[in-house]
Amino acid sequence: MDYRKQCYESFISKHWDFSHSLSQQQFEHLWKIYKKRFSNILPIDKSAKIIDIACGAGYFLYYLQKEGYINACGIDFSQEQLEIAQKMGVKNIQKADIFKYLPNNKETYDMIVANDIIEHLTKDEIMEFLDLIHKALKPSGEVLISTVNAQSLLGASTVFVDFTHETGFTPVSLSQVMRVCKFEDVVVYGERPIPYDLRSTVRSILWWVVDKLLKMYVSVERGTGRGMWKCENIFEPRIYAIGRKKI
């Protein structure tokens, strides 16, 4: 029995069970946050071809389409999640297997978004996955990857919160595997809290304090202010990586 197929088909109802929060209001709320978080990294050209692989319930795709990206589309393996996306008005989505879909779309996309998928793959699958993304991008196209951060304070709980998670990443290991798979100008950064109201502003300030304390601890532990890698002192629960295909 394929455990992943069984789990993905009922991902909403049997795992997250957050259908109570899947409202138009929730999608609008996330649109505002995503606009602050991602607007500076998306293509300037609104006609750019962008695909959100493993788009899930369609939060990010909703954001892209509301921002006017007319060629933004998405695929996912979970019919349950795709139906939610359709109810919320998300367009251009279909059920598909990444490993079967991408080989038929070489040098097609200006940007590929891969949120919360890479941790579900084995190491061999990750190498194939990144290779397929690289081939599906146009020259100078970019990939945006997000995953949980294994070196965050509660890293173990974030990596193993889902039975289908196979591989954990630190900022350094994520940067490493992307560079091995031919991506250039790789940048990894943490998902810092976005201040949008009083509560989130207080959280953002408190996180700044916690982050400084964590970096101080690492400095004491290692006996140095900085280690071998630029991205190693990232402690946010989630990390993002951007990589570019060579022209």
Short mmCIF file of C-alpha atoms in Angstrom, two decimals, residues 45-199:
data_model
loop_
_atom_site.label_atom_id
_atom_site.label_comp_id
_atom_site.label_asym_id
_atom_site.label_seq_id
_atom_site.Cartn_x
_atom_site.Cartn_y
_atom_site.Cartn_z
CA ASP A 45 5.94 40.98 -15.67
CA LYS A 46 2.35 40.04 -14.76
CA SER A 47 2.21 37.74 -17.79
CA ALA A 48 5.07 35.61 -16.45
CA LYS A 49 4.37 31.88 -16.40
CA ILE A 50 4.30 30.77 -12.76
CA ILE A 51 3.35 27.33 -11.47
CA ASP A 52 2.68 26.45 -7.85
CA ILE A 53 3.50 22.76 -7.58
CA ALA A 54 1.80 21.06 -4.64
CA CYS A 55 -0.49 24.08 -4.42
CA GLY A 56 -2.67 22.45 -1.76
CA ALA A 57 -5.80 24.42 -0.89
CA GLY A 58 -4.57 27.24 -3.12
CA TYR A 59 -3.55 29.96 -0.68
CA PHE A 60 -0.47 31.06 -2.61
CA LEU A 61 -2.14 30.69 -5.99
CA TYR A 62 -5.04 32.81 -4.75
CA TYR A 63 -2.51 35.49 -3.87
CA LEU A 64 -0.79 35.28 -7.27
CA GLN A 65 -4.03 35.48 -9.20
CA LYS A 66 -5.35 38.36 -7.11
CA GLU A 67 -2.09 40.22 -7.78
CA GLY A 68 -2.81 39.95 -11.50
CA TYR A 69 -0.54 37.10 -12.61
CA ILE A 70 -2.72 35.92 -15.47
CA ASN A 71 -0.61 32.84 -16.27
CA ALA A 72 -0.34 31.52 -12.70
CA CYS A 73 -1.42 27.89 -12.40
CA GLY A 74 -1.12 25.06 -9.90
CA ILE A 75 -1.04 21.30 -9.51
CA ASP A 76 -1.54 19.02 -6.52
CA PHE A 77 -2.01 15.32 -5.84
CA SER A 78 -4.81 15.84 -3.30
CA GLN A 79 -8.27 16.07 -4.84
CA GLU A 80 -9.63 17.08 -1.44
CA GLN A 81 -7.45 20.18 -1.32
CA LEU A 82 -8.06 21.09 -4.96
CA GLU A 83 -11.81 21.09 -4.36
CA ILE A 84 -11.32 23.60 -1.54
CA ALA A 85 -9.22 25.79 -3.84
CA GLN A 86 -11.94 25.71 -6.49
CA LYS A 87 -14.59 26.71 -3.94
CA MET A 88 -12.46 29.74 -3.06
CA GLY A 89 -12.32 30.82 -6.69
CA VAL A 90 -8.78 29.69 -7.45
CA LYS A 91 -8.39 29.06 -11.18
CA ASN A 92 -6.08 27.06 -13.45
CA ILE A 93 -5.54 24.10 -11.13
CA GLN A 94 -5.45 20.40 -11.84
CA LYS A 95 -4.69 17.10 -10.16
CA ALA A 96 -1.27 15.87 -11.23
CA ASP A 97 1.83 14.03 -10.08
CA ILE A 98 4.85 16.35 -10.07
CA PHE A 99 7.17 13.63 -11.33
CA LYS A 100 4.93 12.98 -14.33
CA TYR A 101 3.89 16.57 -15.03
CA LEU A 102 7.20 18.45 -15.05
CA PRO A 103 9.00 16.23 -17.62
CA ASN A 104 6.37 17.27 -20.17
CA ASN A 105 6.95 20.99 -19.54
CA LYS A 106 10.63 21.65 -20.16
CA GLU A 107 11.79 25.30 -20.23
CA THR A 108 8.21 26.47 -19.73
CA TYR A 109 8.13 28.53 -16.54
CA ASP A 110 9.55 31.86 -15.42
CA MET A 111 9.06 30.87 -11.79
CA ILE A 112 8.25 27.63 -9.99
CA VAL A 113 6.90 27.79 -6.44
CA ALA A 114 7.36 24.72 -4.23
CA ASN A 115 5.86 25.38 -0.81
CA ASP A 116 5.94 22.62 1.79
CA ILE A 117 6.70 19.74 -0.57
CA ILE A 118 10.43 19.03 -0.50
CA GLU A 119 10.31 17.67 3.08
CA HIS A 120 7.86 14.99 1.91
CA LEU A 121 10.47 13.45 -0.40
CA THR A 122 13.30 10.99 0.15
CA LYS A 123 16.83 12.15 -0.63
CA ASP A 124 16.89 10.39 -3.99
CA GLU A 125 13.49 11.87 -4.85
CA ILE A 126 14.73 15.33 -3.87
CA MET A 127 17.59 15.12 -6.36
CA GLU A 128 15.17 14.10 -9.12
CA PHE A 129 12.66 16.73 -8.01
CA LEU A 130 15.17 19.59 -8.19
CA ASP A 131 16.48 18.34 -11.52
CA LEU A 132 12.96 18.34 -12.96
CA ILE A 133 12.36 21.87 -11.67
CA HIS A 134 15.63 23.04 -13.18
CA LYS A 135 14.68 21.60 -16.57
CA ALA A 136 11.14 23.04 -16.42
CA LEU A 137 12.42 26.59 -15.85
CA LYS A 138 13.24 28.93 -18.68
CA PRO A 139 16.83 30.21 -18.77
CA SER A 140 17.21 32.73 -15.90
CA GLY A 141 13.97 31.41 -14.37
CA GLU A 142 13.72 31.14 -10.59
CA VAL A 143 12.46 28.64 -8.05
CA LEU A 144 11.03 29.51 -4.65
CA ILE A 145 11.13 26.70 -2.11
CA SER A 146 9.80 26.71 1.45
CA THR A 147 10.14 24.06 4.12
CA VAL A 148 10.31 23.64 7.88
CA ASN A 149 13.59 24.53 9.57
CA ALA A 150 15.17 21.62 11.42
CA GLN A 151 17.47 23.93 13.37
CA SER A 152 14.72 26.11 14.79
CA LEU A 153 14.18 25.97 18.54
CA LEU A 154 11.37 23.43 18.08
CA GLY A 155 12.87 21.89 14.96
CA ALA A 156 12.03 18.28 15.79
CA SER A 157 8.34 19.06 16.23
CA THR A 158 8.13 20.92 12.92
CA VAL A 159 10.02 18.26 10.96
CA PHE A 160 8.02 15.36 12.39
CA VAL A 161 4.61 16.99 12.78
CA ASP A 162 3.48 15.18 9.61
CA PHE A 163 3.73 11.41 9.14
CA THR A 164 4.56 11.93 5.46
CA HIS A 165 7.65 14.05 6.12
CA GLU A 166 10.75 12.17 4.97
CA THR A 167 13.63 14.67 5.07
CA GLY A 168 14.52 17.55 7.36
CA PHE A 169 16.49 20.59 6.24
CA THR A 170 18.62 23.22 7.86
CA PRO A 171 19.32 26.42 5.92
CA VAL A 172 22.79 25.11 5.10
CA SER A 173 21.66 21.70 3.81
CA LEU A 174 18.90 23.27 1.70
CA SER A 175 21.40 25.66 0.13
CA GLN A 176 23.79 22.77 -0.45
CA VAL A 177 21.38 20.51 -2.31
CA MET A 178 20.11 23.36 -4.49
CA ARG A 179 23.64 24.31 -5.53
CA VAL A 180 24.46 20.66 -6.21
CA CYS A 181 21.43 20.59 -8.52
CA LYS A 182 22.82 23.47 -10.63
CA PHE A 183 20.90 26.41 -9.16
CA GLU A 184 22.84 29.65 -8.95
CA ASP A 185 22.62 32.72 -6.70
CA VAL A 186 20.96 30.62 -4.00
CA VAL A 187 19.67 32.67 -1.08
CA VAL A 188 18.12 31.14 2.05
CA TYR A 189 16.25 33.20 4.63
CA GLY A 190 13.87 32.70 7.53
CA GLU A 191 10.15 33.44 7.71
CA ARG A 192 10.13 36.34 10.14
CA PRO A 193 6.80 37.44 11.65
CA ILE A 194 5.00 40.02 9.54
CA PRO A 195 3.57 42.92 11.59
CA TYR A 196 0.06 43.75 10.36
CA ASP A 197 -1.79 44.52 13.63
CA LEU A 198 -0.96 45.11 17.30
CA ARG A 199 -0.61 41.44 18.21
#
